[in-house]
mmCIF file of C-alpha atoms and ligand atoms in Angstrom:
data_model
loop_
_atom_site.group_PDB
_atom_site.id
_atom_site.type_symbol
_atom_site.label_atom_id
_atom_site.label_comp_id
_atom_site.label_asym_id
_atom_site.label_seq_id
_atom_site.Cartn_x
_atom_site.Cartn_y
_atom_site.Cartn_z
ATOM 1 C CA MET A 308 -17.541 50.427 93.861
ATOM 2 C CA LYS A 309 -18.833 49.423 97.282
ATOM 3 C CA ALA A 310 -21.654 51.554 98.665
ATOM 4 C CA ILE A 311 -24.426 51.391 101.234
ATOM 5 C CA VAL A 312 -27.825 50.966 99.587
ATOM 6 C CA VAL A 313 -31.227 51.413 101.238
ATOM 7 C CA GLY A 314 -33.786 49.441 99.226
ATOM 8 C CA ARG A 315 -36.712 49.953 101.616
ATOM 9 C CA LEU A 316 -37.276 52.328 104.512
ATOM 10 C CA GLY A 317 -36.923 51.090 108.073
ATOM 11 C CA PRO A 318 -34.528 50.646 110.990
ATOM 12 C CA PRO A 319 -30.756 50.816 110.367
ATOM 13 C CA ASP A 320 -30.505 47.119 109.439
ATOM 14 C CA VAL A 321 -32.296 47.750 106.112
ATOM 15 C CA MET A 322 -28.922 49.131 104.920
ATOM 16 C CA GLU A 323 -26.794 46.775 102.814
ATOM 17 C CA VAL A 324 -23.344 46.947 101.259
ATOM 18 C CA ARG A 325 -23.692 46.530 97.466
ATOM 19 C CA GLU A 326 -21.589 47.034 94.330
ATOM 20 C CA ILE A 327 -22.874 50.035 92.352
ATOM 21 C CA PRO A 328 -21.409 51.973 89.389
ATOM 22 C CA VAL A 329 -18.930 54.798 90.103
ATOM 23 C CA PRO A 330 -20.898 58.088 89.678
ATOM 24 C CA GLN A 331 -19.874 60.415 86.818
ATOM 25 C CA PRO A 332 -19.606 64.166 87.525
ATOM 26 C CA GLY A 333 -21.858 66.238 85.253
ATOM 27 C CA GLU A 334 -21.399 69.879 84.276
ATOM 28 C CA GLY A 335 -20.401 71.974 87.303
ATOM 29 C CA GLU A 336 -19.857 68.848 89.425
ATOM 30 C CA ILE A 337 -16.830 67.110 90.892
ATOM 31 C CA ARG A 338 -16.134 63.540 91.932
ATOM 32 C CA ILE A 339 -14.612 63.077 95.366
ATOM 33 C CA GLU A 340 -12.853 60.075 96.838
ATOM 34 C CA VAL A 341 -14.664 59.929 100.155
ATOM 35 C CA GLU A 342 -12.433 59.933 103.249
ATOM 36 C CA ALA A 343 -15.039 60.333 105.967
ATOM 37 C CA VAL A 344 -18.818 60.718 106.292
ATOM 38 C CA GLY A 345 -20.417 62.526 109.237
ATOM 39 C CA ILE A 346 -23.511 60.645 110.392
ATOM 40 C CA ASN A 347 -26.335 62.790 111.692
ATOM 41 C CA PHE A 348 -29.541 61.936 113.522
ATOM 42 C CA ALA A 349 -31.183 63.141 110.303
ATOM 43 C CA ASP A 350 -29.594 60.206 108.421
ATOM 44 C CA VAL A 351 -31.209 57.749 110.832
ATOM 45 C CA LEU A 352 -34.571 59.492 110.384
ATOM 46 C CA ALA A 353 -34.171 59.561 106.573
ATOM 47 C CA VAL A 354 -33.499 55.803 106.425
ATOM 48 C CA ALA A 355 -36.586 55.295 108.629
ATOM 49 C CA GLY A 356 -38.683 57.530 106.329
ATOM 50 C CA GLU A 357 -39.302 59.956 109.215
ATOM 51 C CA TYR A 358 -37.258 62.956 108.056
ATOM 52 C CA LEU A 359 -38.667 66.372 107.108
ATOM 53 C CA THR A 360 -38.263 65.537 103.408
ATOM 54 C CA ARG A 361 -39.440 62.384 101.664
ATOM 55 C CA THR A 362 -36.802 59.666 101.172
ATOM 56 C CA ARG A 363 -36.935 58.008 97.748
ATOM 57 C CA VAL A 364 -35.514 54.483 97.584
ATOM 58 C CA PRO A 365 -33.254 52.952 96.493
ATOM 59 C CA TYR A 366 -30.653 55.427 97.664
ATOM 60 C CA THR A 367 -27.231 55.689 99.247
ATOM 61 C CA PRO A 368 -27.253 57.733 102.490
ATOM 62 C CA GLY A 369 -24.552 60.215 103.474
ATOM 63 C CA MET A 370 -25.224 63.971 103.281
ATOM 64 C CA GLU A 371 -22.132 65.350 105.015
ATOM 65 C CA PHE A 372 -18.656 64.240 104.013
ATOM 66 C CA ALA A 373 -15.071 65.128 103.269
ATOM 67 C CA GLY A 374 -12.627 63.769 100.769
ATOM 68 C CA ILE A 375 -10.135 64.442 98.024
ATOM 69 C CA VAL A 376 -11.284 65.869 94.680
ATOM 70 C CA GLU A 377 -10.580 63.130 92.134
ATOM 71 C CA SER A 378 -12.059 64.437 88.867
ATOM 72 C CA LEU A 379 -13.753 67.575 87.567
ATOM 73 C CA GLY A 380 -16.869 67.853 85.400
ATOM 74 C CA GLU A 381 -17.189 70.422 82.599
ATOM 75 C CA GLY A 382 -16.793 74.068 83.555
ATOM 76 C CA VAL A 383 -15.368 73.600 87.061
ATOM 77 C CA SER A 384 -12.644 76.091 87.967
ATOM 78 C CA ASN A 385 -13.033 76.800 91.692
ATOM 79 C CA VAL A 386 -11.493 73.531 92.948
ATOM 80 C CA GLN A 387 -8.513 71.446 91.916
ATOM 81 C CA VAL A 388 -7.894 67.735 91.667
ATOM 82 C CA GLY A 389 -6.114 66.614 94.847
ATOM 83 C CA GLN A 390 -7.745 69.276 97.062
ATOM 84 C CA ARG A 391 -9.492 68.214 100.302
ATOM 85 C CA VAL A 392 -13.046 69.551 100.514
ATOM 86 C CA ALA A 393 -16.112 69.104 102.689
ATOM 87 C CA CYS A 394 -19.629 68.809 101.247
ATOM 88 C CA LEU A 395 -23.096 69.169 102.657
ATOM 89 C CA GLY A 396 -26.442 68.242 101.194
ATOM 90 C CA GLY A 397 -28.000 65.571 99.055
ATOM 91 C CA SER A 398 -27.000 61.953 99.635
ATOM 92 C CA GLY A 399 -24.681 59.282 98.272
ATOM 93 C CA ALA A 400 -21.578 59.699 100.430
ATOM 94 C CA LEU A 401 -21.573 56.222 102.012
ATOM 95 C CA ALA A 402 -19.512 54.945 99.091
ATOM 96 C CA LYS A 403 -15.963 54.990 97.758
ATOM 97 C CA TYR A 404 -16.766 57.950 95.474
ATOM 98 C CA ALA A 405 -19.441 60.645 95.615
ATOM 99 C CA VAL A 406 -20.400 63.497 93.297
ATOM 100 C CA ALA A 407 -21.127 67.038 94.500
ATOM 101 C CA LYS A 408 -21.802 70.465 93.026
ATOM 102 C CA ALA A 409 -18.463 72.307 92.787
ATOM 103 C CA ALA A 410 -20.142 75.593 93.770
ATOM 104 C CA ALA A 411 -21.336 74.121 97.064
ATOM 105 C CA VAL A 412 -18.078 72.686 98.429
ATOM 106 C CA ILE A 413 -16.755 73.997 101.713
ATOM 107 C CA PRO A 414 -12.981 74.625 101.882
ATOM 108 C CA VAL A 415 -11.356 72.660 104.707
ATOM 109 C CA PRO A 416 -9.010 74.334 107.214
ATOM 110 C CA GLY A 417 -5.488 72.995 106.647
ATOM 111 C CA ASN A 418 -5.203 71.594 110.178
ATOM 112 C CA PHE A 419 -8.406 69.470 109.971
ATOM 113 C CA THR A 420 -8.224 65.732 109.317
ATOM 114 C CA GLY A 421 -10.750 64.233 106.877
ATOM 115 C CA ALA A 422 -12.834 63.021 109.847
ATOM 116 C CA GLN A 423 -12.829 66.485 111.466
ATOM 117 C CA ALA A 424 -13.844 68.079 108.170
ATOM 118 C CA ALA A 425 -16.740 65.610 107.867
ATOM 119 C CA ALA A 426 -17.775 66.346 111.461
ATOM 120 C CA PHE A 427 -17.959 70.099 110.954
ATOM 121 C CA PRO A 428 -20.593 71.532 108.571
ATOM 122 C CA VAL A 429 -23.958 70.333 109.938
ATOM 123 C CA SER A 430 -23.234 70.592 113.654
ATOM 124 C CA TYR A 431 -21.316 73.878 113.659
ATOM 125 C CA PHE A 432 -23.545 75.784 111.228
ATOM 126 C CA THR A 433 -26.626 74.572 113.120
ATOM 127 C CA ALA A 434 -25.120 75.481 116.494
ATOM 128 C CA TYR A 435 -24.120 78.915 115.206
ATOM 129 C CA HIS A 436 -27.567 79.655 113.789
ATOM 130 C CA GLY A 437 -29.211 78.366 116.975
ATOM 131 C CA LEU A 438 -27.088 80.510 119.246
ATOM 132 C CA LYS A 439 -26.627 83.623 117.159
ATOM 133 C CA THR A 440 -28.680 84.009 113.955
ATOM 134 C CA LEU A 441 -31.968 82.921 115.549
ATOM 135 C CA GLY A 442 -31.042 82.782 119.241
ATOM 136 C CA ARG A 443 -29.555 86.318 119.279
ATOM 137 C CA ALA A 444 -27.292 85.279 122.171
ATOM 138 C CA GLN A 445 -25.589 88.107 124.061
ATOM 139 C CA GLU A 446 -22.251 87.765 125.827
ATOM 140 C CA GLY A 447 -22.732 86.828 129.494
ATOM 141 C CA GLU A 448 -26.167 85.235 128.961
ATOM 142 C CA TRP A 449 -27.030 81.696 130.055
ATOM 143 C CA VAL A 450 -27.859 79.044 127.473
ATOM 144 C CA LEU A 451 -29.204 75.529 128.033
ATOM 145 C CA VAL A 452 -27.765 72.883 125.696
ATOM 146 C CA GLN A 453 -29.591 69.529 125.620
ATOM 147 C CA ALA A 454 -27.884 66.276 124.481
ATOM 148 C CA ALA A 455 -24.706 68.230 125.180
ATOM 149 C CA ALA A 456 -22.277 65.377 124.458
ATOM 150 C CA GLY A 457 -23.702 64.647 121.000
ATOM 151 C CA ALA A 458 -22.466 66.069 117.715
ATOM 152 C CA LEU A 459 -24.644 69.182 117.805
ATOM 153 C CA GLY A 460 -24.320 69.408 121.594
ATOM 154 C CA THR A 461 -20.516 69.454 121.670
ATOM 155 C CA ALA A 462 -20.476 72.018 118.855
ATOM 156 C CA SER A 463 -23.008 74.145 120.762
ATOM 157 C CA VAL A 464 -21.053 74.021 124.029
ATOM 158 C CA GLN A 465 -17.799 74.979 122.285
ATOM 159 C CA LEU A 466 -19.353 77.825 120.293
ATOM 160 C CA ALA A 467 -21.340 79.141 123.253
ATOM 161 C CA LYS A 468 -18.206 79.302 125.394
ATOM 162 C CA ALA A 469 -16.234 80.924 122.568
ATOM 163 C CA MET A 470 -19.008 83.571 122.351
ATOM 164 C CA GLY A 471 -18.734 84.322 126.065
ATOM 165 C CA LEU A 472 -21.983 82.636 127.141
ATOM 166 C CA ASN A 473 -22.581 80.652 130.335
ATOM 167 C CA VAL A 474 -23.562 77.076 129.526
ATOM 168 C CA ILE A 475 -25.862 74.646 131.320
ATOM 169 C CA ALA A 476 -25.344 71.247 129.690
ATOM 170 C CA MET A 477 -27.769 68.325 129.982
ATOM 171 C CA ALA A 478 -27.144 64.730 128.924
ATOM 172 C CA SER A 479 -28.188 61.224 129.916
ATOM 173 C CA THR A 480 -25.025 59.920 131.638
ATOM 174 C CA GLU A 481 -22.218 61.127 133.917
ATOM 175 C CA GLU A 482 -19.615 60.287 131.227
ATOM 176 C CA LYS A 483 -21.436 62.531 128.771
ATOM 177 C CA LEU A 484 -21.595 65.332 131.336
ATOM 178 C CA GLN A 485 -17.848 64.984 131.914
ATOM 179 C CA LEU A 486 -17.258 65.566 128.181
ATOM 180 C CA ALA A 487 -19.443 68.687 128.342
ATOM 181 C CA ARG A 488 -17.402 69.957 131.314
ATOM 182 C CA ASP A 489 -14.161 69.225 129.454
ATOM 183 C CA LEU A 490 -15.468 71.456 126.660
ATOM 184 C CA GLY A 491 -16.171 74.250 129.119
ATOM 185 C CA ALA A 492 -19.783 73.805 130.288
ATOM 186 C CA ASP A 493 -20.296 75.785 133.503
ATOM 187 C CA VAL A 494 -23.116 73.701 134.999
ATOM 188 C CA THR A 495 -23.997 70.107 134.090
ATOM 189 C CA LEU A 496 -27.143 68.189 134.917
ATOM 190 C CA LEU A 497 -28.402 64.684 134.242
ATOM 191 C CA GLN A 498 -31.349 64.688 131.865
ATOM 192 C CA ASP A 499 -33.351 62.572 134.334
ATOM 193 C CA ASP A 500 -32.475 64.493 137.497
ATOM 194 C CA PRO A 501 -35.808 64.662 139.354
ATOM 195 C CA ASP A 502 -35.251 68.329 140.289
ATOM 196 C CA ARG A 503 -33.942 69.381 136.864
ATOM 197 C CA VAL A 504 -36.413 72.181 136.210
ATOM 198 C CA GLN A 505 -35.696 73.948 139.499
ATOM 199 C CA LYS A 506 -31.943 73.284 139.242
ATOM 200 C CA VAL A 507 -31.766 74.800 135.773
ATOM 201 C CA ARG A 508 -33.763 77.842 136.883
ATOM 202 C CA ASP A 509 -31.533 78.259 139.956
ATOM 203 C CA ALA A 510 -28.304 77.862 137.960
ATOM 204 C CA ALA A 511 -29.339 80.713 135.707
ATOM 205 C CA GLY A 512 -29.785 83.105 138.631
ATOM 206 C CA GLY A 513 -33.206 81.879 139.809
ATOM 207 C CA LYS A 514 -35.202 83.392 136.971
ATOM 208 C CA GLY A 515 -34.790 80.691 134.345
ATOM 209 C CA VAL A 516 -32.699 80.484 131.184
ATOM 210 C CA PRO A 517 -32.957 83.167 128.481
ATOM 211 C CA LEU A 518 -31.936 80.812 125.629
ATOM 212 C CA ILE A 519 -32.611 77.099 125.159
ATOM 213 C CA LEU A 520 -31.462 74.878 122.289
ATOM 214 C CA GLU A 521 -34.253 72.268 122.259
ATOM 215 C CA VAL A 522 -33.389 68.988 120.536
ATOM 216 C CA VAL A 523 -35.272 66.308 122.493
ATOM 217 C CA GLY A 524 -38.898 67.353 122.016
ATOM 218 C CA GLY A 525 -41.949 65.422 123.238
ATOM 219 C CA ARG A 526 -42.699 65.913 126.930
ATOM 220 C CA ARG A 527 -39.256 67.537 127.337
ATOM 221 C CA PHE A 528 -40.498 70.463 125.282
ATOM 222 C CA GLN A 529 -42.916 71.432 128.058
ATOM 223 C CA GLU A 530 -40.001 71.293 130.490
ATOM 224 C CA SER A 531 -38.039 73.651 128.282
ATOM 225 C CA LEU A 532 -40.896 76.145 128.572
ATOM 226 C CA ASP A 533 -40.802 75.712 132.371
ATOM 227 C CA MET A 534 -37.015 76.241 132.445
ATOM 228 C CA ALA A 535 -37.133 79.386 130.299
ATOM 229 C CA ALA A 536 -36.856 82.883 131.765
ATOM 230 C CA GLY A 537 -39.546 85.469 130.997
ATOM 231 C CA GLN A 538 -38.972 86.714 127.412
ATOM 232 C CA GLY A 539 -36.837 83.579 126.895
ATOM 233 C CA ARG A 540 -36.090 82.207 123.424
ATOM 234 C CA ILE A 541 -36.519 78.496 122.763
ATOM 235 C CA ILE A 542 -34.955 77.354 119.516
ATOM 236 C CA VAL A 543 -36.531 74.094 118.339
ATOM 237 C CA ILE A 544 -33.817 72.194 116.474
ATOM 238 C CA GLY A 545 -34.713 68.544 116.892
ATOM 239 C CA ASN A 546 -37.092 65.939 118.178
ATOM 240 C CA ALA A 547 -34.751 63.100 119.166
ATOM 241 C CA SER A 548 -37.455 61.586 121.406
ATOM 242 C CA ARG A 549 -39.634 61.183 118.271
ATOM 243 C CA GLU A 550 -42.606 61.965 120.557
ATOM 244 C CA GLU A 551 -45.361 64.520 119.917
ATOM 245 C CA ALA A 552 -45.055 67.824 121.763
ATOM 246 C CA HIS A 553 -47.954 70.084 122.670
ATOM 247 C CA LEU A 554 -47.872 73.838 122.805
ATOM 248 C CA ARG A 555 -50.464 76.147 124.358
ATOM 249 C CA PRO A 556 -49.895 79.538 122.749
ATOM 250 C CA VAL A 557 -51.396 81.259 125.779
ATOM 251 C CA GLU A 558 -48.456 80.003 127.844
ATOM 252 C CA LEU A 559 -46.059 81.815 125.511
ATOM 253 C CA MET A 560 -48.188 84.932 125.833
ATOM 254 C CA LYS A 561 -48.256 84.811 129.625
ATOM 255 C CA ARG A 562 -44.450 84.778 129.908
ATOM 256 C CA ASN A 563 -43.514 86.583 126.676
ATOM 257 C CA LEU A 564 -41.705 83.499 125.406
ATOM 258 C CA THR A 565 -40.552 83.020 121.825
ATOM 259 C CA VAL A 566 -40.394 79.593 120.194
ATOM 260 C CA THR A 567 -38.440 79.546 116.927
ATOM 261 C CA GLY A 568 -37.899 76.586 114.602
ATOM 262 C CA LEU A 569 -34.509 76.004 112.991
ATOM 263 C CA TRP A 570 -33.864 73.746 109.999
ATOM 264 C CA LEU A 571 -30.362 74.080 108.582
ATOM 265 C CA VAL A 572 -31.387 72.876 105.113
ATOM 266 C CA SER A 573 -33.745 75.803 104.559
ATOM 267 C CA LEU A 574 -31.437 78.304 106.298
ATOM 268 C CA MET A 575 -28.638 77.369 103.857
ATOM 269 C CA ASN A 576 -30.728 79.084 101.146
ATOM 270 C CA ASP A 577 -30.383 82.348 103.078
ATOM 271 C CA ARG A 578 -27.113 83.518 101.554
ATOM 272 C CA GLU A 579 -26.557 86.372 103.989
ATOM 273 C CA ALA A 580 -27.059 84.174 107.063
ATOM 274 C CA THR A 581 -24.820 81.455 105.609
ATOM 275 C CA MET A 582 -22.025 83.873 104.713
ATOM 276 C CA SER A 583 -22.053 85.522 108.106
ATOM 277 C CA ALA A 584 -22.048 82.122 109.886
ATOM 278 C CA ALA A 585 -19.178 80.934 107.653
ATOM 279 C CA GLN A 586 -17.169 84.052 108.404
ATOM 280 C CA ALA A 587 -17.675 83.777 112.171
ATOM 281 C CA LEU A 588 -16.891 80.050 112.163
ATOM 282 C CA THR A 589 -13.719 80.565 110.110
ATOM 283 C CA THR A 590 -12.485 83.107 112.670
ATOM 284 C CA LEU A 591 -13.298 80.802 115.583
ATOM 285 C CA VAL A 592 -11.569 77.831 113.933
ATOM 286 C CA ALA A 593 -8.486 79.963 113.237
ATOM 287 C CA SER A 594 -8.417 81.071 116.893
ATOM 288 C CA GLY A 595 -8.192 77.415 117.958
ATOM 289 C CA LYS A 596 -11.328 77.750 120.142
ATOM 290 C CA VAL A 597 -13.320 75.305 118.051
ATOM 291 C CA THR A 598 -12.280 71.749 117.159
ATOM 292 C CA PRO A 599 -14.830 69.252 115.841
ATOM 293 C CA GLN A 600 -15.370 66.390 118.264
ATOM 294 C CA VAL A 601 -14.939 63.236 116.233
ATOM 295 C CA GLY A 602 -16.714 60.417 118.034
ATOM 296 C CA PRO A 603 -16.611 56.711 117.233
ATOM 297 C CA THR A 604 -15.367 55.848 113.753
ATOM 298 C CA TYR A 605 -16.650 52.869 111.731
ATOM 299 C CA ALA A 606 -15.811 51.152 108.417
ATOM 300 C CA LEU A 607 -18.386 51.091 105.585
ATOM 301 C CA ASN A 608 -19.443 47.523 106.379
ATOM 302 C CA GLU A 609 -20.145 48.608 109.981
ATOM 303 C CA SER A 610 -22.662 51.270 108.919
ATOM 304 C CA VAL A 611 -25.658 49.456 110.442
ATOM 305 C CA ARG A 612 -23.892 49.403 113.819
ATOM 306 C CA ALA A 613 -22.900 53.069 113.478
ATOM 307 C CA PHE A 614 -26.528 54.123 112.862
ATOM 308 C CA GLN A 615 -27.836 51.844 115.621
ATOM 309 C CA ASP A 616 -25.294 53.156 118.163
ATOM 310 C CA LEU A 617 -26.350 56.740 117.369
ATOM 311 C CA LEU A 618 -30.003 55.808 117.781
ATOM 312 C CA ASP A 619 -29.277 53.940 121.036
ATOM 313 C CA ARG A 620 -27.558 57.036 122.503
ATOM 314 C CA LYS A 621 -24.257 55.181 122.843
ATOM 315 C CA THR A 622 -22.158 57.774 121.017
ATOM 316 C CA THR A 623 -20.562 61.121 121.825
ATOM 317 C CA GLY A 624 -19.311 63.704 119.325
ATOM 318 C CA LYS A 625 -19.876 63.086 115.631
ATOM 319 C CA VAL A 626 -20.282 59.508 114.463
ATOM 320 C CA VAL A 627 -17.977 59.051 111.456
ATOM 321 C CA ILE A 628 -17.864 56.330 108.799
ATOM 322 C CA GLU A 629 -14.694 55.938 106.730
ATOM 323 C CA PRO A 630 -15.680 54.114 103.499
HETATM 324 P P1 NDP B 1469 -26.382 63.446 118.532
HETATM 325 O O1 NDP B 1469 -24.960 63.099 118.300
HETATM 326 O O2 NDP B 1469 -26.697 64.582 119.436
HETATM 327 O O3 NDP B 1469 -27.147 62.138 119.023
HETATM 328 C C1 NDP B 1469 -28.477 62.216 119.439
HETATM 329 C C2 NDP B 1469 -28.567 62.440 120.957
HETATM 330 O O4 NDP B 1469 -29.887 62.813 121.280
HETATM 331 C C3 NDP B 1469 -28.297 61.201 121.776
HETATM 332 O O5 NDP B 1469 -26.933 60.946 121.987
HETATM 333 C C4 NDP B 1469 -29.023 61.506 123.061
HETATM 334 O O6 NDP B 1469 -28.183 62.193 123.981
HETATM 335 C C5 NDP B 1469 -30.117 62.505 122.636
HETATM 336 N N1 NDP B 1469 -31.443 61.921 122.864
HETATM 337 C C6 NDP B 1469 -32.340 62.389 123.725
HETATM 338 N N2 NDP B 1469 -33.433 61.659 123.725
HETATM 339 C C7 NDP B 1469 -33.239 60.672 122.856
HETATM 340 C C8 NDP B 1469 -34.016 59.571 122.429
HETATM 341 N N3 NDP B 1469 -35.230 59.338 122.923
HETATM 342 N N4 NDP B 1469 -33.497 58.750 121.496
HETATM 343 C C9 NDP B 1469 -32.278 58.966 120.988
HETATM 344 N N5 NDP B 1469 -31.490 60.009 121.358
HETATM 345 C C10 NDP B 1469 -31.979 60.840 122.297
HETATM 346 O O7 NDP B 1469 -27.089 63.692 117.122
HETATM 347 P P2 NDP B 1469 -27.088 64.994 116.194
HETATM 348 O O8 NDP B 1469 -26.063 65.968 116.633
HETATM 349 O O9 NDP B 1469 -27.058 64.518 114.788
HETATM 350 O O10 NDP B 1469 -28.531 65.602 116.409
HETATM 351 C C11 NDP B 1469 -28.986 66.064 117.674
HETATM 352 C C12 NDP B 1469 -30.384 66.624 117.487
HETATM 353 O O11 NDP B 1469 -30.326 67.801 116.721
HETATM 354 C C13 NDP B 1469 -31.337 65.669 116.743
HETATM 355 O O12 NDP B 1469 -32.624 65.835 117.275
HETATM 356 C C14 NDP B 1469 -31.263 66.169 115.321
HETATM 357 O O13 NDP B 1469 -32.391 65.817 114.563
HETATM 358 C C15 NDP B 1469 -31.118 67.668 115.562
HETATM 359 N N6 NDP B 1469 -30.479 68.404 114.468
HETATM 360 C C16 NDP B 1469 -31.253 69.258 113.756
HETATM 361 C C17 NDP B 1469 -30.739 70.046 112.769
HETATM 362 C C18 NDP B 1469 -31.622 71.033 112.089
HETATM 363 O O14 NDP B 1469 -31.254 71.589 111.058
HETATM 364 N N7 NDP B 1469 -32.800 71.298 112.636
HETATM 365 C C19 NDP B 1469 -29.323 69.912 112.361
HETATM 366 C C20 NDP B 1469 -28.548 69.024 113.204
HETATM 367 C C21 NDP B 1469 -29.134 68.282 114.210
HETATM 368 P P3 NDP B 1469 -28.401 61.896 125.550
HETATM 369 O O15 NDP B 1469 -28.147 60.423 125.709
HETATM 370 O O16 NDP B 1469 -27.402 62.736 126.231
HETATM 371 O O17 NDP B 1469 -29.810 62.291 125.860
#
């Protein structure tokens, strides 16, 4: 079968299309005919060897995907052949077929397309945990969402609005801000607006923002501290700038700020948090308030371009590859 193979770590163009054997499902596993793969910033970092976990080569990227169950390994009874499922974790989805643990599949709402199902798990679980599990957002509060037109950003804006929060959305272009407004953002601001710190503080009633979803990092992290209200919570979710950030603990002390890290991979091991996020997200999806924003869609042999476009900030919503 055709698959993307990374033989050495580096920029997106180290990825090649190669013929590799079709994977066999082992005990407790299923084989899925892949319909769509959600591409995350984490995939770009993993190919570059800059992710939180070590990338072993050669490997086939693709950690978040949806498709049709095609065959079952020994002992699988919770899914059926022909069922559409979404999967999260591991790698190997940028291929015609991928294998996943049957116990870890995520059922797909009947009204989702394959691309929407592939765009859902990472962004919506992360946004939920950022806003609620760790962010402890209260109805009526203000939240600042950075990179608001991206995959995580659009999920965060939608969920925040559905939870009754007031949203300040930041992004790098007017087109991206328009998307954030279309999704319900109350105030939008260009990421490079020279008066952004004061404007964010003013928008949130003059005292700063009580909750910030921080995904850019580097020197922007200091700005997030400046934008935060006293006793504000800053949830560190990403470092898209790939720059170092510096933190002076005394500054947190002075203004009673809380900085909390969030990594979805380790939170998924917290069964209680995962179940409660899944339950809340299922209700929101059923209410029609939440629809995954599928961004540009690419074929398997366009994977290098898909990764490069994500890295170059050219995309909105979730980048999807259909193998
Ligand atoms: P996005 O679709 O949001 O794309 C990345 C966006 O980051 C860009 O579109 C761009 O938006 C913004 N950005 C800001 N500065 C830079 C920069 N210097 N270079 C490139 N992009 C920049 O991707 P994801 O939704 O996959 O991820 C968003 C962030 O959230 C990433 O930092 C990612 O690592 C993190 N994340 C973390 C998770 C976790 O478990 N901790 C889970 C999911 C995502 P703009 O042009 O508007 O600035």
